[in-house]
PDB file of C-alpha atoms in Angstrom:
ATOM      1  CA  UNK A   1       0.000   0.000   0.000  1.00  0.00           C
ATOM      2  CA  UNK A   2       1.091   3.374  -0.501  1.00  0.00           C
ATOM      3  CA  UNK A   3       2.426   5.114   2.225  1.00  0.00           C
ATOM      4  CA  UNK A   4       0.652   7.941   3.600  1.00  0.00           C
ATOM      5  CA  UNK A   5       1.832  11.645   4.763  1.00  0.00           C
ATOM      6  CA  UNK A   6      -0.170  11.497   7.978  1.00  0.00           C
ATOM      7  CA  UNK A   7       1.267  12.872  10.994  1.00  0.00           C
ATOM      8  CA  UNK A   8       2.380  15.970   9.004  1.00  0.00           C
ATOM      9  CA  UNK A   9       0.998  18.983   8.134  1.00  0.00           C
ATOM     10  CA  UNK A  10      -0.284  19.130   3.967  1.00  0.00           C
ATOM     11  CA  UNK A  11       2.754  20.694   1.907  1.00  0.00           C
ATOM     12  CA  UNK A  12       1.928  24.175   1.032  1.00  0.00           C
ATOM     13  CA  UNK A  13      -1.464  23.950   2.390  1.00  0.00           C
ATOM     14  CA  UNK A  14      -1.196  25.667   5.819  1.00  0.00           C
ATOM     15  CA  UNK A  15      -2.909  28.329   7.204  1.00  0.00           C
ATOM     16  CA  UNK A  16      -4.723  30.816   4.793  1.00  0.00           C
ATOM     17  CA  UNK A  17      -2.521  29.728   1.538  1.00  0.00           C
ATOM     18  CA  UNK A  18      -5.174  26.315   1.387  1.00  0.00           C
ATOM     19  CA  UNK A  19      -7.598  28.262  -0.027  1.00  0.00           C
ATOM     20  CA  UNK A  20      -5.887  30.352  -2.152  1.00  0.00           C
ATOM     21  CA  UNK A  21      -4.440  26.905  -3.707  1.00  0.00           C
ATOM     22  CA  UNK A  22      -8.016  25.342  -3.492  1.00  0.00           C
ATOM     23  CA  UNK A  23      -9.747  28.116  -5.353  1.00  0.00           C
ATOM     24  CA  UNK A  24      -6.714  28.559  -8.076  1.00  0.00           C
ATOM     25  CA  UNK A  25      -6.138  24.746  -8.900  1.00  0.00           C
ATOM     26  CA  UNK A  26      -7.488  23.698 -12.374  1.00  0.00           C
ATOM     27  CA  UNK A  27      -8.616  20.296 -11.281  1.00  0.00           C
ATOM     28  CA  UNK A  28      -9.420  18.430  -7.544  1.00  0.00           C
ATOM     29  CA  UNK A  29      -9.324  14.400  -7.507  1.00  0.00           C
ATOM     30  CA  UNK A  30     -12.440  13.294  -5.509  1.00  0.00           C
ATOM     31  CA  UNK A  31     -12.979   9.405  -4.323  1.00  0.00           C
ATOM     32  CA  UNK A  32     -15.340   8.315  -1.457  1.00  0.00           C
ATOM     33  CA  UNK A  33     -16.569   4.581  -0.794  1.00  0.00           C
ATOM     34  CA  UNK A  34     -15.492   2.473  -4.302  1.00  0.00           C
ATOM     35  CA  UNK A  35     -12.129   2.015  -2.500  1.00  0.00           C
ATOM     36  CA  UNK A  36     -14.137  -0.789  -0.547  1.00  0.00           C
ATOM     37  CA  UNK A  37     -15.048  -2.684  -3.516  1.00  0.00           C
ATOM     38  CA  UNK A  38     -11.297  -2.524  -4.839  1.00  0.00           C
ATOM     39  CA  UNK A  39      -8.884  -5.492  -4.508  1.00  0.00           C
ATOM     40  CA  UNK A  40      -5.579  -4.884  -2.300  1.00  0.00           C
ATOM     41  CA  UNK A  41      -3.439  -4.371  -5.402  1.00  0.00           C
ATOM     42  CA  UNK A  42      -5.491  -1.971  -7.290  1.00  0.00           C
ATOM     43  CA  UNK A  43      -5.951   0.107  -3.742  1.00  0.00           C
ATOM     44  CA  UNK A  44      -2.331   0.452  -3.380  1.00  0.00           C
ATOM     45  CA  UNK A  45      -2.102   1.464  -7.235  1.00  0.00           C
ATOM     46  CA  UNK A  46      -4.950   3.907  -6.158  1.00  0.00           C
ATOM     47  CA  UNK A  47      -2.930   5.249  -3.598  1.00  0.00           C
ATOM     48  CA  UNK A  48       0.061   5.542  -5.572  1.00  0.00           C
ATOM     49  CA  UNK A  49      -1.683   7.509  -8.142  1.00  0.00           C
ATOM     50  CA  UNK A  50      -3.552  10.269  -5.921  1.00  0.00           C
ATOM     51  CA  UNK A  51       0.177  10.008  -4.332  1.00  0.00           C
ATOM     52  CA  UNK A  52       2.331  11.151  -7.524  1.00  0.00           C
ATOM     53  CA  UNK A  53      -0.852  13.580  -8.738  1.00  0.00           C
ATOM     54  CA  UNK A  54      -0.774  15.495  -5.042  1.00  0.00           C
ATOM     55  CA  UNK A  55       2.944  15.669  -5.848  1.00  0.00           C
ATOM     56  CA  UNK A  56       1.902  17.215  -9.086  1.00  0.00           C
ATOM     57  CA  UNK A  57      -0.177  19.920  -7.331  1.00  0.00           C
ATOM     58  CA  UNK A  58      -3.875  18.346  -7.863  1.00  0.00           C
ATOM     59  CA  UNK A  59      -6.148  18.357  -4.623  1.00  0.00           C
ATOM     60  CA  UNK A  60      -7.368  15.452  -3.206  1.00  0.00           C
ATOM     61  CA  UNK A  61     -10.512  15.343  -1.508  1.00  0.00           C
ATOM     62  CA  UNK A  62     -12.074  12.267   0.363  1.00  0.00           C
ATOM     63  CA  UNK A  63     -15.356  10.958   1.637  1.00  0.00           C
ATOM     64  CA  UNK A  64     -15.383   7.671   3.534  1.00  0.00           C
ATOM     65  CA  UNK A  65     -18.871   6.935   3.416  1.00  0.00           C
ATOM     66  CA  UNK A  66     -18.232   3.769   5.470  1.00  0.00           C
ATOM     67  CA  UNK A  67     -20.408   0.947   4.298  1.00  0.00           C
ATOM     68  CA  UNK A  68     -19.580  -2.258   6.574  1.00  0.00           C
ATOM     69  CA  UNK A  69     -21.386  -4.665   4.160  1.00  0.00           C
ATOM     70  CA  UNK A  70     -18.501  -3.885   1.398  1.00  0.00           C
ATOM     71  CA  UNK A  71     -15.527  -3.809   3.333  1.00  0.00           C
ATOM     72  CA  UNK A  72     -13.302  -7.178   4.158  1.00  0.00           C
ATOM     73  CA  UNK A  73     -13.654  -6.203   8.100  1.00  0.00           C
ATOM     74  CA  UNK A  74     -13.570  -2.976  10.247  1.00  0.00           C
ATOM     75  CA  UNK A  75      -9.814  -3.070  10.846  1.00  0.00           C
ATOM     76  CA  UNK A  76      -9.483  -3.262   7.410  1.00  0.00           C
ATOM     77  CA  UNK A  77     -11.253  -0.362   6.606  1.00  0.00           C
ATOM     78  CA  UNK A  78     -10.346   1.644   9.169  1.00  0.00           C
ATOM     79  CA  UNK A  79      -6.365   1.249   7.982  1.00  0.00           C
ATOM     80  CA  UNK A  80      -7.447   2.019   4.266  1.00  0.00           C
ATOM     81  CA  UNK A  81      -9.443   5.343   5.383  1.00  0.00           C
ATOM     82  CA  UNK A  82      -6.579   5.993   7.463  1.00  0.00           C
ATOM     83  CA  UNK A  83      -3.709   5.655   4.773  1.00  0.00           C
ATOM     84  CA  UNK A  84      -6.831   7.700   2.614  1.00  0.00           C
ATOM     85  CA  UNK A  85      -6.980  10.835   4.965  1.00  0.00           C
ATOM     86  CA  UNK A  86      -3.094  10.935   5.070  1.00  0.00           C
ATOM     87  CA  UNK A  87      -3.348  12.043   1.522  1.00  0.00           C
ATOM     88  CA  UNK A  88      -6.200  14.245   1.432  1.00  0.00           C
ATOM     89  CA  UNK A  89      -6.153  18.212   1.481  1.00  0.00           C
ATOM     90  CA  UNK A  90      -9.826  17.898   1.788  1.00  0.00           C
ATOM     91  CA  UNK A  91     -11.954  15.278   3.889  1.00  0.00           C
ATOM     92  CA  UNK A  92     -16.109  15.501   3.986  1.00  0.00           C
ATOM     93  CA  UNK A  93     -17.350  12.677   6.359  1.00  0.00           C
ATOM     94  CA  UNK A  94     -19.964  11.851   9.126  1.00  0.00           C
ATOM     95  CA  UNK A  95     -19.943  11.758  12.897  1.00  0.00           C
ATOM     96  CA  UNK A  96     -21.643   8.421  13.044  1.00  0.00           C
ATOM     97  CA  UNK A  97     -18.862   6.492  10.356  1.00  0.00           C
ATOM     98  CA  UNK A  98     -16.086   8.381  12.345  1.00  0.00           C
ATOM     99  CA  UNK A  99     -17.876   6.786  15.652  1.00  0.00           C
ATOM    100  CA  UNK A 100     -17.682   3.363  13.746  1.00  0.00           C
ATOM    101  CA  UNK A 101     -14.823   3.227  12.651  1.00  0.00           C
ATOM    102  CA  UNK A 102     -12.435   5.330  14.861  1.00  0.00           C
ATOM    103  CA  UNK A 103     -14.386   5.247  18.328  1.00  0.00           C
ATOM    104  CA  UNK A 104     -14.210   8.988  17.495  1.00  0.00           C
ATOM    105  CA  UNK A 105     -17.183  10.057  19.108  1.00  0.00           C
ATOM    106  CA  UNK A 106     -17.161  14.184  19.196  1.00  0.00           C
ATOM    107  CA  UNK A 107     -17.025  16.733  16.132  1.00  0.00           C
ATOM    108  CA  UNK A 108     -13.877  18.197  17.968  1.00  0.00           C
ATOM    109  CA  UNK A 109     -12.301  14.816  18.448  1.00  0.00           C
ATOM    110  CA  UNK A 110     -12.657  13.911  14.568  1.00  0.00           C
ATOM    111  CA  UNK A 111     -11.760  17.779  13.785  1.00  0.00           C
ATOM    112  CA  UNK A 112      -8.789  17.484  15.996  1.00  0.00           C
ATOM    113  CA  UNK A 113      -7.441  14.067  14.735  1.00  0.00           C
ATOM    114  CA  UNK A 114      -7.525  14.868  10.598  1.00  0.00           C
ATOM    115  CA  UNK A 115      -6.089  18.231  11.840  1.00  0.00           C
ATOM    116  CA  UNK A 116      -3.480  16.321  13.346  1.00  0.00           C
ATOM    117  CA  UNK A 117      -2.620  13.713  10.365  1.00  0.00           C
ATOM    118  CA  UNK A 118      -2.542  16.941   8.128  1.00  0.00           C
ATOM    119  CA  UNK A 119      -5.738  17.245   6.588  1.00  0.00           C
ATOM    120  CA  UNK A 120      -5.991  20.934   5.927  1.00  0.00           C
ATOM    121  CA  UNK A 121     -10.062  21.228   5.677  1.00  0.00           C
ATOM    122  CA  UNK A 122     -12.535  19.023   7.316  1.00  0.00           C
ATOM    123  CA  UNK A 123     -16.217  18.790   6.958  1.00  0.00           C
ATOM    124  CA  UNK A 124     -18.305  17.256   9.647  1.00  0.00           C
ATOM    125  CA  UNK A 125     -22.049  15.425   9.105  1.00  0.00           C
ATOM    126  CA  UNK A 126     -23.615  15.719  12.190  1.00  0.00           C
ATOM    127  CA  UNK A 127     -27.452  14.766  11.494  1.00  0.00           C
ATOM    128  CA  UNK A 128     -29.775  16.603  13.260  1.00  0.00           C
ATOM    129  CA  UNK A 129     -26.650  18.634  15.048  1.00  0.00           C
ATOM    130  CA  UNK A 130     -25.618  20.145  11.834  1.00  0.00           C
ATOM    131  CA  UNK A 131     -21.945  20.589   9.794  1.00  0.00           C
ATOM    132  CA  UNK A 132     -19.398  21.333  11.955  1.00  0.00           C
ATOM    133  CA  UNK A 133     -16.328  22.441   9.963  1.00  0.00           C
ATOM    134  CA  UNK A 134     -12.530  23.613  10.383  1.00  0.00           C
ATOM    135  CA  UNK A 135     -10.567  25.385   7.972  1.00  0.00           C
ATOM    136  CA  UNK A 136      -6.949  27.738   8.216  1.00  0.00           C
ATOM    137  CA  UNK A 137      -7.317  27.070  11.780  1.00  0.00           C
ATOM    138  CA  UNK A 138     -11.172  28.511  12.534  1.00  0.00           C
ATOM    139  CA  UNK A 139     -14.003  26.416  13.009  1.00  0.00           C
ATOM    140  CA  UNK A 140     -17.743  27.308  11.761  1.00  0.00           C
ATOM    141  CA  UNK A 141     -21.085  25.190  12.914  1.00  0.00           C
ATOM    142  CA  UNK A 142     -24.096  25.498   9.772  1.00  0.00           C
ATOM    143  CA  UNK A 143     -27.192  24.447  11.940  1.00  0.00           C
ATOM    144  CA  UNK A 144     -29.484  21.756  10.507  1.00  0.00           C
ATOM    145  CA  UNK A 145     -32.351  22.713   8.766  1.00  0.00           C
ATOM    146  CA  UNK A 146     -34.796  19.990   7.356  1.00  0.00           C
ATOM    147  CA  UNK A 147     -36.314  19.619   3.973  1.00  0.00           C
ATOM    148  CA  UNK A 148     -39.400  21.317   3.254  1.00  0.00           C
ATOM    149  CA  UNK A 149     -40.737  17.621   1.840  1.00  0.00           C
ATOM    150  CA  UNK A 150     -38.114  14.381   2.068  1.00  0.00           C
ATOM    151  CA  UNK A 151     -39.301  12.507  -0.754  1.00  0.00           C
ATOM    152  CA  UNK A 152     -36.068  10.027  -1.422  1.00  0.00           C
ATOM    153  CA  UNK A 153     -32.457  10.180   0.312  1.00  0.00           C
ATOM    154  CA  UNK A 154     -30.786   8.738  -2.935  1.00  0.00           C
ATOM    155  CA  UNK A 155     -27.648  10.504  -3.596  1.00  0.00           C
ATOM    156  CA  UNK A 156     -28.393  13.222  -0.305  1.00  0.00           C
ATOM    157  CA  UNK A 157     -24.823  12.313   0.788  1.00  0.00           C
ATOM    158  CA  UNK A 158     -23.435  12.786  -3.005  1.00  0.00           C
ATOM    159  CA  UNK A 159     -24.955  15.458  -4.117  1.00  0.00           C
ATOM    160  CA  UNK A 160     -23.804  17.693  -0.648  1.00  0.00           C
ATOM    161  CA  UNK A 161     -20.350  16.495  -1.749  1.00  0.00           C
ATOM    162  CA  UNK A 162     -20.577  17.309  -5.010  1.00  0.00           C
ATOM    163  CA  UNK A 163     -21.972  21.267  -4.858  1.00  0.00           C
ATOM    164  CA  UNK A 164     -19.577  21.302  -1.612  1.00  0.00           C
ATOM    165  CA  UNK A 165     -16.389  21.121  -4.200  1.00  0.00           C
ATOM    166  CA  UNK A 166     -18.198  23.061  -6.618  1.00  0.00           C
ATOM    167  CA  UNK A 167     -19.108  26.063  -5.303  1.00  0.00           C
ATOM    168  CA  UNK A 168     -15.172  25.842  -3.397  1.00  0.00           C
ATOM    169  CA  UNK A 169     -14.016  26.187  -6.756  1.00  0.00           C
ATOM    170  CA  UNK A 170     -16.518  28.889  -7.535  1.00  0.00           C
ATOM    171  CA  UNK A 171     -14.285  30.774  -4.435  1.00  0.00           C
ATOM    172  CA  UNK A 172     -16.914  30.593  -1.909  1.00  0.00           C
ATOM    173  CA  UNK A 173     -15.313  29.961   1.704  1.00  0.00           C
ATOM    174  CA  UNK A 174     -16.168  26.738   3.608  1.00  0.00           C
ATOM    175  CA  UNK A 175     -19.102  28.058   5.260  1.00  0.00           C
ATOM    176  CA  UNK A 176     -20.409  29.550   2.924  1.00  0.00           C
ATOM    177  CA  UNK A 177     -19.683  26.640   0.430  1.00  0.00           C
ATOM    178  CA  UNK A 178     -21.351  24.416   3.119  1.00  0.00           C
ATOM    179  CA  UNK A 179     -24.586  26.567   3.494  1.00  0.00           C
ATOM    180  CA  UNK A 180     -24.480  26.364  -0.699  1.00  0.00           C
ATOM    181  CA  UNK A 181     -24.080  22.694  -0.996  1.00  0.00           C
ATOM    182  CA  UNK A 182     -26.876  21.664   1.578  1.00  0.00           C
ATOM    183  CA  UNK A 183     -29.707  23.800  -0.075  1.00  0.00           C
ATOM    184  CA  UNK A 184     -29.086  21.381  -2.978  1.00  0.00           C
ATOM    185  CA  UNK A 185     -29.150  18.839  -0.814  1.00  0.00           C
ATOM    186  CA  UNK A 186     -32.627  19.673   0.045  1.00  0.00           C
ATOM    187  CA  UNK A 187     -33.466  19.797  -3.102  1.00  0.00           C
ATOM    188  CA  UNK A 188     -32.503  16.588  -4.145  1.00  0.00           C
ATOM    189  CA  UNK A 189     -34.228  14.561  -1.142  1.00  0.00           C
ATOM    190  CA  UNK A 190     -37.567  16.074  -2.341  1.00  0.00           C
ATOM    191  CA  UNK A 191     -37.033  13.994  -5.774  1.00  0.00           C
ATOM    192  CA  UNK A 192     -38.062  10.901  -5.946  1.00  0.00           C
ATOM    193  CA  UNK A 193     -34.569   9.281  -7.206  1.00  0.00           C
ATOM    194  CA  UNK A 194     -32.571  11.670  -6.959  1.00  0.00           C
ATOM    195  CA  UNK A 195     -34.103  12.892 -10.612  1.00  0.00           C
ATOM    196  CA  UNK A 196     -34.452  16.597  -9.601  1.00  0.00           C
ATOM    197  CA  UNK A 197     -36.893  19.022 -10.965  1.00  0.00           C
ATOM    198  CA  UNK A 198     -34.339  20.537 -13.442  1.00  0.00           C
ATOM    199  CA  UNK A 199     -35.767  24.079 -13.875  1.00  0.00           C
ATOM    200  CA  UNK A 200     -35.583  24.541  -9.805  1.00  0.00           C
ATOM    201  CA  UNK A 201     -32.023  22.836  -9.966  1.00  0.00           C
ATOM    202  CA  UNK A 202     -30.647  25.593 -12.511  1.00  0.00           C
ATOM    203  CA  UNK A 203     -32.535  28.438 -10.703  1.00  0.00           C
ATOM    204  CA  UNK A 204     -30.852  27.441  -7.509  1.00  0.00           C
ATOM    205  CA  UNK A 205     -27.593  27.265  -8.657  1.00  0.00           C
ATOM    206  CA  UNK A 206     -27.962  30.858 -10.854  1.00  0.00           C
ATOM    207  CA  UNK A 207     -28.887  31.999  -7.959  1.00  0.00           C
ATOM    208  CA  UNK A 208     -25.860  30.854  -5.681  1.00  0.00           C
ATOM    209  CA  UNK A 209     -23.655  32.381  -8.844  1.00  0.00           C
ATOM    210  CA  UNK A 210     -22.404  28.853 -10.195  1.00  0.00           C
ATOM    211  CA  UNK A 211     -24.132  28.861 -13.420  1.00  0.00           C
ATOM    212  CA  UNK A 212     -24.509  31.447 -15.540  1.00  0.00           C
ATOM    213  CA  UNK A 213     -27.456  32.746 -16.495  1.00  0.00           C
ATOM    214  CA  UNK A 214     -26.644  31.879 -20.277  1.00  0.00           C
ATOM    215  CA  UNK A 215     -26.400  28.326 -19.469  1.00  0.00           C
ATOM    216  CA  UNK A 216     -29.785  27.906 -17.959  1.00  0.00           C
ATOM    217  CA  UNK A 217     -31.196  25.282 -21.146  1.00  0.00           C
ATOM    218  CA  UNK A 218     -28.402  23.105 -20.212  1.00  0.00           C
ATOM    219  CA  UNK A 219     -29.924  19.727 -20.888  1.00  0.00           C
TER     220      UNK A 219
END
């Protein structure tokens, strides 16, 4: 397996410079829960690659989304997550997975112990609790707020991920970002399957600034 950086802080990703990099980077690498289904060898050739493309300057965000059912046993998930957070810039996870998996059972302790292996931005799930967050040393709390209708939880989990790195890129700061990425969040729940209403999908994200207003008959 790869070796990871943990125990160290990021390289050039300390303090205020992460977001400076995180906002001017052409491309972030994002992987979450296929590393289960992957066989030994092609999860150390995983980890070699997000390895020599960090190296290169690319970002690397993670999302554990622990499923038990998938994995060969705890411990072995637990190491691979591990060896996975010792390369990310960027990790987006849950309290309860963290609790599973780490006996980490407190937003600070979780915040505190990717802080320590040198994750530079961390994004805490924390159900009914809320996002709990900490980035260039500051720490935010976005309070929960529930769906207007929950119709389907396909993709909920995806789909914060997904408009969290977005609007990032867009240069919106964590909290921000976070506020951003659960509204379509919401939105998505109150689709059956995940198959959003698209006109209300576009209007939300004109509105947050992420598409322009000339690309609202994207198809």
């Amino acid at each position: 397996m790869a070796q990871p950086v943990g125990g160290t802080q990021v390289d050039g990703c300390g303090g205020g410079d992460c977001h400076r990099r995180f906002v001017g980077k052409r491309y972030c690498l994002f992987f979450r829960h296929y590393l289960a289904i992957l066989s030994p060898p092609d999860r150390e050739a995983l980890f070699a690659f997000l390895q020599n493309a960090k190296e290169k300057g690319a970002l690397i965000a993670f999302d554990p989304n622990y499923r038990p059912a998938l994995w060969e046993s705890r411990d072995c998930a637990a190491a691979n997550t591990m060896a996975a957070y010792g390369l990310s810039d960027m990790v987006l996870t849950g309290e309860e997975e963290e609790a599973n998996l780490f006996g980490w059972r407190s937003q600070d302790t979780e915040i505190s112990e990717l802080e320590r292996i040198g994750v530079a931005e961390t994004i805490v799930k924390a159900g009914e609790r809320g996002i709990f967050g900490k980035v260039r040393g500051g720490q935010f709390h976005v309070p929960f707020e529930p769906a207007d209708r929950v119709v389907d939880t396909t993709a909920a989990g995806d789909s914060f991920a997904g408009a969290y790195l977005a609007y990032r890129l867009k240069g919106q700061e964590p909290e921000q970002a976070v506020e951003s990425a659960a509204r379509i969040a919401r939105i998505v729940v109150s689709s059956p399957g995940a198959i959003i209403e698209r006109e209300r999908f576009f209007t939300q994200l004109r509105s947050d600034n992420v598409l322009a207003s000339e690309h609202s008959n994207v198809t």
